[in-house]
Amino acid sequence: MHEANLTRFGPERCEGPGSISGSFKAIDGDAKIILSHTLGGQVNITLNGEELKVPTLNGDVKTELAIRLAGENTISVSSGADQGMLELRITQITQADLRLQRQGYFGLNTSDMESQRGFYKLLGFKGEIYPAGPETSQTFAQALGFEDDYLIYVSLHSLQDPPEMPFVDTVQFRDASYREEPPYAHLNHIGMAYATYSTTDLDGDYTFLQEHGVDFLSSPAQAPDGERFVFFKEQDGAFIKLVDAPNGGVSSKHPNLVRLVNTNMNVRDLERSREFYRLLGFSESVENSQAGEGEFAQAHGFDEPIAYTGMDVSLGEGTDGATLQLRQWQTPYDDESPYPPPVNHLGIDRINFYVENVNETVRIMNELGFEQLGPIGGPPEIGIVFFFDPDGIKVQFAGPRGET
């Protein structure tokens, strides 16, 4: 069982005389309204039609109100202060056991399957399952957000042969199923911006791949925490990051990729996202916040200084590859939302986790009030389903369709 302090609403902010309103889902139970403010005066809050007793707010402090939530909730907040800032967040301690087992893959869409297959061979991916999955499947398509069917090629790529998880799930949406929308142009876009692989010879692999026409953002650079890294783009423009492997050596045979280190998720609010993934089972975490300029910023594609707060979260021992790199960018900040459904554009936009019982996982997620993209897809024995995380990133659960 995993426990998390979920953000059910917010954080929302208003300055001076202003208002906040909205509707949200939760579970029937106790919760808190947390007010952070730099103002003085009265704040009026109406929750589910009932006006709450709010003390007069004075100065730069944080105020908490105990409340009770229902499954469906509405809130309206108004402040008459002439100046200052009010931020509101509603949190609720929640428990669940979704029984995530490991990361199966992250999804990467391509415009040309044959070129993409060659690209992963160039990177040293030895294992491949191709074709993987049917070219058409109405139930899979509806799970991905299509109204009816799609037409696709699918190839699963692995650094091991025979292939092992975690894979890169490469998909080419074809004909009318294809949406001509490019990958995110910058590394600070909200959503899944890149995946990270370790290598035993970062400099040698950089030289080798550059000689083979791979587009790098810069030469290898060093982060303030000592990590050496470099970013490059695959054929359609999606970002991939390479980092030095611990205790790595130098090899004359290139490339030398070892393993998937993490998949990146840029988020609007680190606290909100950290607790969501904690509830899913990501119980282990390592803080990863950095700021810098010069070659560090340029290696991320920016001429200006950059800064972000971050957390690397993991499912723990025995789940190699199931590590997420949550980042909340401070500067430069891009608030543009992730790709809307369906999942038929270029770039990275979904992550898969295997669960013991997909029907049970769906039941729990629905009871907790999380938004489901479409119905469970796939054959009678194995199902896949998508839910949205707090920023609209698509999280896929797959597994046996056991009894609920």
Coordinates of N, CA, C and O in Angstrom, one line a residue, residues 113-237:
M113 N 9.5 4.5 -40.5 CA 9.9 3.3 -39.6 C 11.2 2.7 -40.1 O 12.0 2.4 -39.2
E114 N 11.4 2.6 -41.3 CA 12.7 1.9 -41.8 C 13.9 2.8 -41.4 O 14.9 2.2 -41.0
S115 N 13.8 4.1 -41.5 CA 14.9 4.9 -41.1 C 15.1 4.9 -39.6 O 16.2 4.9 -39.1
Q116 N 14.0 4.8 -38.9 CA 14.1 4.8 -37.4 C 14.7 3.5 -37.0 O 15.5 3.4 -36.0
R117 N 14.4 2.4 -37.6 CA 15.0 1.1 -37.3 C 16.5 1.1 -37.5 O 17.3 0.6 -36.7
G118 N 16.9 1.8 -38.6 CA 18.4 1.9 -38.8 C 19.0 2.8 -37.8 O 20.2 2.5 -37.4
F119 N 18.3 3.8 -37.4 CA 18.9 4.7 -36.4 C 19.2 4.0 -35.1 O 20.3 4.2 -34.5
Y120 N 18.3 3.2 -34.6 CA 18.5 2.5 -33.4 C 19.6 1.4 -33.5 O 20.3 1.1 -32.5
K121 N 19.8 0.8 -34.7 CA 20.9 0.0 -34.9 C 22.2 0.7 -34.8 O 23.2 0.3 -34.3
L122 N 22.2 2.0 -35.3 CA 23.4 2.8 -35.2 C 23.7 3.1 -33.8 O 24.9 3.2 -33.4
L123 N 22.7 3.3 -32.9 CA 22.9 3.5 -31.5 C 23.4 2.3 -30.7 O 23.8 2.4 -29.6
G124 N 23.3 1.2 -31.4 CA 23.8 -0.1 -30.7 C 22.7 -0.9 -30.1 O 23.0 -1.8 -29.3
F125 N 21.4 -0.6 -30.4 CA 20.3 -1.4 -30.0 C 20.4 -2.8 -30.7 O 20.2 -2.8 -31.9
K126 N 20.6 -3.9 -30.0 CA 20.8 -5.2 -30.6 C 19.5 -6.0 -30.8 O 19.4 -6.8 -31.7
G127 N 18.6 -5.7 -29.9 CA 17.3 -6.5 -30.0 C 16.2 -5.7 -30.6 O 16.1 -4.5 -30.4
E128 N 15.4 -6.4 -31.4 CA 14.2 -5.8 -32.0 C 13.1 -6.8 -32.1 O 13.3 -8.0 -32.5
I129 N 11.9 -6.3 -31.9 CA 10.7 -7.1 -32.2 C 9.9 -6.3 -33.3 O 9.4 -5.2 -33.0
Y130 N 10.0 -6.9 -34.5 CA 9.3 -6.2 -35.6 C 8.8 -7.2 -36.6 O 9.5 -8.1 -37.0
P131 N 7.6 -7.1 -37.1 CA 6.6 -6.1 -36.6 C 6.1 -6.5 -35.2 O 6.0 -7.7 -34.9
A132 N 5.7 -5.5 -34.4 CA 5.2 -5.7 -33.1 C 3.8 -5.2 -33.0 O 3.6 -4.0 -33.1
G133 N 2.8 -6.0 -32.8 CA 1.5 -5.5 -32.7 C 0.8 -5.5 -34.1 O 1.5 -5.4 -35.1
P134 N -0.5 -5.5 -34.1 CA -1.3 -5.5 -35.4 C -1.2 -4.1 -36.0 O -1.1 -3.1 -35.3
E135 N -1.3 -4.1 -37.4 CA -1.3 -2.8 -38.1 C -2.6 -2.0 -37.8 O -2.6 -0.8 -37.9
T136 N -3.7 -2.7 -37.6 CA -4.9 -2.1 -37.2 C -5.5 -2.8 -36.0 O -5.4 -4.0 -35.8
S137 N -6.1 -2.0 -35.1 CA -6.8 -2.6 -33.9 C -7.7 -1.5 -33.4 O -7.3 -0.5 -32.8
Q138 N -9.0 -1.7 -33.5 CA -10.0 -0.7 -33.1 C -9.9 -0.5 -31.6 O -10.0 0.6 -31.1
T139 N -9.8 -1.6 -30.8 CA -9.7 -1.5 -29.4 C -8.5 -0.8 -28.9 O -8.5 0.1 -28.0
F140 N -7.3 -1.1 -29.5 CA -6.1 -0.3 -29.1 C -6.3 1.1 -29.5 O -5.9 2.0 -28.8
A141 N -6.8 1.4 -30.7 CA -7.0 2.8 -31.2 C -7.8 3.6 -30.2 O -7.5 4.7 -29.9
Q142 N -8.9 3.0 -29.8 CA -9.8 3.8 -28.9 C -9.2 4.0 -27.6 O -9.4 5.0 -26.9
A143 N -8.3 3.1 -27.1 CA -7.6 3.3 -25.8 C -6.6 4.5 -26.0 O -6.4 5.2 -25.0
L144 N -6.1 4.7 -27.2 CA -5.2 5.8 -27.5 C -5.9 7.1 -27.7 O -5.2 8.1 -27.9
G145 N -7.2 7.1 -27.8 CA -7.9 8.3 -28.0 C -8.5 8.5 -29.4 O -9.1 9.6 -29.7
F146 N -8.4 7.5 -30.3 CA -9.0 7.6 -31.6 C -10.5 7.2 -31.5 O -10.8 6.4 -30.6
E147 N -11.3 7.8 -32.3 CA -12.7 7.5 -32.3 C -13.0 6.1 -32.8 O -13.9 5.4 -32.4
D148 N -12.2 5.7 -33.8 CA -12.4 4.4 -34.4 C -11.2 3.6 -34.5 O -10.7 3.0 -33.5
D149 N -10.5 3.5 -35.7 CA -9.4 2.7 -35.9 C -8.2 3.5 -36.3 O -8.2 4.7 -36.5
Y150 N -7.0 2.8 -36.4 CA -5.8 3.5 -37.0 C -5.1 2.5 -37.9 O -5.5 1.3 -38.0
L151 N -4.0 3.0 -38.5 CA -3.1 2.2 -39.3 C -1.7 2.5 -38.9 O -1.3 3.7 -39.0
I152 N -1.0 1.5 -38.4 CA 0.4 1.8 -37.9 C 1.4 0.7 -38.2 O 1.0 -0.4 -38.6
Y153 N 2.7 1.1 -38.1 CA 3.8 0.1 -38.0 C 4.3 0.2 -36.6 O 4.3 1.3 -36.0
V154 N 4.7 -0.9 -36.0 CA 5.2 -0.8 -34.6 C 6.5 -1.7 -34.5 O 6.6 -2.8 -35.1
S155 N 7.5 -1.1 -33.9 CA 8.8 -1.8 -33.7 C 9.3 -1.5 -32.2 O 9.3 -0.4 -31.8
L156 N 9.6 -2.6 -31.5 CA 10.1 -2.5 -30.2 C 11.7 -2.7 -30.2 O 12.2 -3.7 -30.7
H157 N 12.4 -1.7 -29.6 CA 13.9 -1.8 -29.7 C 14.4 -2.0 -28.3 O 13.9 -1.4 -27.3
S158 N 15.5 -2.8 -28.2 CA 16.1 -3.1 -26.9 C 17.6 -3.1 -27.0 O 18.1 -3.5 -28.1
L159 N 18.3 -2.7 -26.0 CA 19.8 -2.8 -26.0 C 20.2 -4.2 -25.8 O 21.4 -4.5 -26.1
Q160 N 19.4 -5.2 -25.4 CA 19.7 -6.6 -25.3 C 19.2 -7.4 -26.4 O 18.2 -7.1 -27.0
D161 N 19.9 -8.5 -26.7 CA 19.4 -9.5 -27.6 C 19.6 -10.9 -27.0 O 20.7 -11.3 -26.8
P162 N 18.5 -11.6 -26.8 CA 17.1 -11.4 -27.2 C 16.6 -10.1 -26.4 O 17.1 -9.8 -25.3
P163 N 15.6 -9.5 -27.0 CA 15.1 -8.2 -26.5 C 14.5 -8.4 -25.1 O 13.9 -9.3 -24.7
E164 N 14.8 -7.3 -24.3 CA 14.3 -7.2 -22.9 C 13.8 -5.8 -22.6 O 14.2 -4.9 -23.2
M165 N 12.9 -5.7 -21.7 CA 12.4 -4.4 -21.2 C 13.5 -3.8 -20.4 O 14.3 -4.4 -19.8
P166 N 13.5 -2.4 -20.4 CA 12.5 -1.5 -21.1 C 12.8 -1.3 -22.6 O 14.0 -1.2 -22.9
F167 N 11.8 -1.2 -23.4 CA 11.9 -1.0 -24.8 C 11.7 0.4 -25.1 O 11.3 1.3 -24.3
V168 N 12.1 0.8 -26.4 CA 11.6 2.0 -27.0 C 10.5 1.5 -28.0 O 10.7 0.7 -28.9
D169 N 9.3 1.9 -27.7 CA 8.1 1.5 -28.5 C 7.9 2.5 -29.7 O 7.4 3.6 -29.5
T170 N 8.5 2.2 -30.8 CA 8.5 3.1 -32.0 C 7.3 2.8 -32.8 O 7.0 1.7 -33.2
V171 N 6.5 3.8 -33.1 CA 5.3 3.7 -33.9 C 5.3 4.7 -35.0 O 5.6 5.9 -34.9
Q172 N 4.9 4.2 -36.2 CA 4.6 5.1 -37.4 C 3.2 5.1 -37.7 O 2.6 4.1 -38.1
F173 N 2.5 6.2 -37.4 CA 1.1 6.3 -37.7 C 1.0 6.6 -39.2 O 1.7 7.5 -39.7
R174 N 0.2 5.9 -39.9 CA 0.2 5.9 -41.4 C -1.1 6.5 -41.9 O -2.2 6.4 -41.3
D175 N -1.0 7.1 -43.1 CA -2.1 7.7 -43.9 C -2.9 8.6 -43.0 O -2.4 9.5 -42.4
A176 N -4.2 8.4 -43.0 CA -5.1 9.4 -42.2 C -4.9 9.3 -40.7 O -5.4 10.2 -40.0
S177 N -4.2 8.3 -40.2 CA -4.0 8.1 -38.8 C -2.9 9.1 -38.3 O -2.7 9.3 -37.1
Y178 N -2.1 9.6 -39.3 CA -0.9 10.4 -38.9 C -1.3 11.9 -38.7 O -2.0 12.5 -39.5
R179 N -0.7 12.5 -37.7 CA -0.9 13.9 -37.4 C 0.4 14.6 -37.5 O 1.4 14.3 -36.8
E180 N 0.5 15.5 -38.4 CA 1.8 16.2 -38.7 C 2.1 17.3 -37.7 O 1.8 18.5 -37.8
E181 N 2.6 16.9 -36.5 CA 3.0 17.8 -35.5 C 4.3 17.3 -34.9 O 4.5 16.2 -34.6
P182 N 5.3 18.3 -34.9 CA 6.7 17.9 -34.6 C 6.9 17.6 -33.1 O 6.0 18.0 -32.3
P183 N 8.0 17.0 -32.8 CA 8.4 16.9 -31.4 C 8.6 18.2 -30.7 O 8.7 19.2 -31.4
Y184 N 8.6 18.2 -29.4 CA 8.8 19.5 -28.7 C 10.2 20.1 -29.1 O 11.2 19.4 -29.2
A185 N 10.1 21.4 -29.3 CA 11.3 22.1 -29.9 C 12.4 22.4 -28.8 O 13.5 22.6 -29.2
H186 N 12.0 22.4 -27.5 CA 12.9 22.7 -26.5 C 12.8 21.8 -25.3 O 11.7 21.2 -25.1
L187 N 13.8 21.7 -24.5 CA 13.9 20.7 -23.5 C 13.1 21.1 -22.2 O 13.0 20.3 -21.3
N188 N 12.5 22.3 -22.2 CA 11.8 22.7 -21.0 C 10.3 22.7 -21.2 O 9.5 23.2 -20.4
H189 N 9.8 22.1 -22.3 CA 8.4 22.0 -22.6 C 7.7 21.0 -21.6 O 8.2 20.0 -21.3
I190 N 6.5 21.4 -21.1 CA 5.8 20.5 -20.2 C 5.5 19.2 -20.9 O 5.0 19.2 -22.1
G191 N 5.8 18.1 -20.3 CA 5.5 16.8 -20.9 C 6.8 16.0 -20.9 O 7.8 16.3 -20.2
M192 N 6.8 14.9 -21.7 CA 8.0 14.1 -21.8 C 8.9 14.6 -22.9 O 8.6 14.5 -24.1
A193 N 10.0 15.2 -22.5 CA 10.9 15.9 -23.5 C 12.0 15.0 -24.0 O 12.5 15.2 -25.1
Y194 N 12.5 14.0 -23.2 CA 13.6 13.2 -23.7 C 13.7 11.9 -22.8 O 13.1 11.8 -21.8
A195 N 14.6 11.0 -23.3 CA 15.0 9.8 -22.5 C 16.5 9.9 -22.3 O 17.2 10.4 -23.2
T196 N 17.0 9.3 -21.2 CA 18.4 9.3 -20.9 C 19.0 7.9 -20.9 O 18.5 7.0 -20.3
Y197 N 20.1 7.7 -21.6 CA 20.9 6.5 -21.6 C 22.3 6.7 -21.1 O 22.9 7.8 -21.4
S198 N 22.9 5.7 -20.4 CA 24.2 5.8 -20.0 C 25.1 5.1 -21.0 O 24.7 4.2 -21.8
T199 N 26.4 5.6 -21.1 CA 27.4 5.0 -22.0 C 28.7 4.9 -21.2 O 29.0 5.8 -20.4
T200 N 29.5 3.9 -21.6 CA 30.8 3.8 -20.9 C 31.9 4.6 -21.6 O 33.0 4.7 -21.1
D201 N 31.5 5.3 -22.7 CA 32.5 6.1 -23.4 C 31.8 7.3 -24.0 O 31.5 7.3 -25.2
L202 N 31.4 8.3 -23.2 CA 30.6 9.4 -23.7 C 31.3 10.2 -24.9 O 30.7 10.5 -25.9
D203 N 32.6 10.5 -24.7 CA 33.3 11.3 -25.7 C 33.5 10.5 -27.0 O 33.3 11.0 -28.1
G204 N 33.8 9.2 -26.9 CA 34.0 8.4 -28.1 C 32.7 8.2 -28.8 O 32.6 8.2 -30.0
D205 N 31.6 8.0 -28.1 CA 30.3 7.8 -28.7 C 29.8 9.1 -29.4 O 29.2 9.1 -30.4
Y206 N 30.1 10.2 -28.7 CA 29.8 11.6 -29.3 C 30.5 11.7 -30.7 O 29.9 12.1 -31.7
T207 N 31.8 11.4 -30.7 CA 32.6 11.5 -32.0 C 32.0 10.6 -33.0 O 31.8 10.9 -34.2
F208 N 31.8 9.3 -32.6 CA 31.3 8.3 -33.6 C 29.9 8.7 -34.1 O 29.7 8.7 -35.4
L209 N 29.0 9.1 -33.3 CA 27.7 9.4 -33.8 C 27.7 10.7 -34.6 O 26.9 10.9 -35.6
Q210 N 28.5 11.7 -34.2 CA 28.6 12.9 -35.0 C 29.1 12.6 -36.4 O 28.6 13.2 -37.4
E211 N 30.1 11.7 -36.5 CA 30.6 11.4 -37.8 C 29.6 10.7 -38.7 O 29.7 10.7 -39.9
H212 N 28.6 10.1 -38.0 CA 27.5 9.4 -38.8 C 26.3 10.3 -38.9 O 25.2 9.8 -39.2
G213 N 26.5 11.6 -38.7 CA 25.4 12.6 -39.1 C 24.4 12.9 -38.0 O 23.4 13.5 -38.3
V214 N 24.6 12.4 -36.8 CA 23.7 12.7 -35.7 C 23.8 14.1 -35.2 O 24.9 14.7 -35.1
D215 N 22.6 14.8 -35.0 CA 22.6 16.2 -34.7 C 22.7 16.4 -33.2 O 21.7 16.1 -32.5
F216 N 23.8 16.9 -32.7 CA 24.0 17.2 -31.3 C 23.7 18.7 -31.0 O 24.0 19.5 -31.8
L217 N 23.2 18.9 -29.7 CA 23.0 20.3 -29.3 C 24.3 21.0 -29.0 O 24.4 22.2 -29.1
S218 N 25.3 20.2 -28.6 CA 26.6 20.8 -28.2 C 27.6 19.6 -28.1 O 27.2 18.5 -28.2
S219 N 28.8 19.9 -27.7 CA 29.7 18.9 -27.3 C 29.4 18.5 -25.9 O 28.7 19.2 -25.2
P220 N 30.0 17.3 -25.4 CA 29.7 16.9 -24.0 C 30.1 18.0 -23.0 O 31.1 18.7 -23.2
A221 N 29.2 18.2 -22.0 CA 29.3 19.3 -21.0 C 29.2 18.7 -19.6 O 28.8 17.5 -19.5
Q222 N 29.6 19.5 -18.6 CA 29.5 19.0 -17.3 C 28.5 19.9 -16.5 O 28.5 21.1 -16.6
A223 N 27.6 19.2 -15.8 CA 26.6 19.8 -15.0 C 27.2 20.3 -13.6 O 28.2 19.8 -13.2
P224 N 26.5 21.2 -12.9 CA 27.1 21.6 -11.6 C 27.2 20.5 -10.7 O 28.1 20.5 -9.8
D225 N 26.4 19.4 -10.8 CA 26.6 18.3 -9.9 C 27.7 17.3 -10.3 O 27.9 16.3 -9.7
G226 N 28.4 17.6 -11.4 CA 29.5 16.8 -11.8 C 29.1 15.8 -13.0 O 30.0 15.2 -13.6
E227 N 27.9 15.6 -13.3 CA 27.5 14.7 -14.3 C 27.9 15.3 -15.7 O 27.8 16.4 -16.0
R228 N 28.5 14.4 -16.5 CA 28.9 14.7 -17.9 C 27.8 14.2 -18.8 O 27.4 13.0 -18.7
F229 N 27.4 15.0 -19.8 CA 26.2 14.6 -20.6 C 26.3 15.3 -21.9 O 27.0 16.3 -22.1
V230 N 25.4 14.9 -22.8 CA 25.2 15.5 -24.1 C 23.8 15.2 -24.6 O 23.3 14.1 -24.3
F231 N 23.2 16.1 -25.3 CA 21.9 15.9 -25.9 C 22.1 15.8 -27.4 O 22.8 16.6 -28.0
F232 N 21.3 14.9 -28.1 CA 21.2 14.9 -29.5 C 19.8 14.6 -29.9 O 18.9 14.4 -29.1
K233 N 19.5 14.8 -31.2 CA 18.2 14.6 -31.8 C 18.1 13.4 -32.7 O 19.1 13.1 -33.4
E234 N 17.0 12.6 -32.6 CA 16.9 11.5 -33.6 C 16.3 12.1 -34.8 O 16.2 13.3 -35.0
Q235 N 16.0 11.3 -35.8 CA 15.7 11.7 -37.2 C 14.6 12.7 -37.3 O 14.6 13.6 -38.1
D236 N 13.6 12.6 -36.4 CA 12.4 13.5 -36.5 C 12.5 14.7 -35.5 O 11.7 15.6 -35.5
G237 N 13.6 14.7 -34.7 CA 13.8 15.9 -33.8 C 13.6 15.6 -32.4 O 13.7 16.6 -31.6

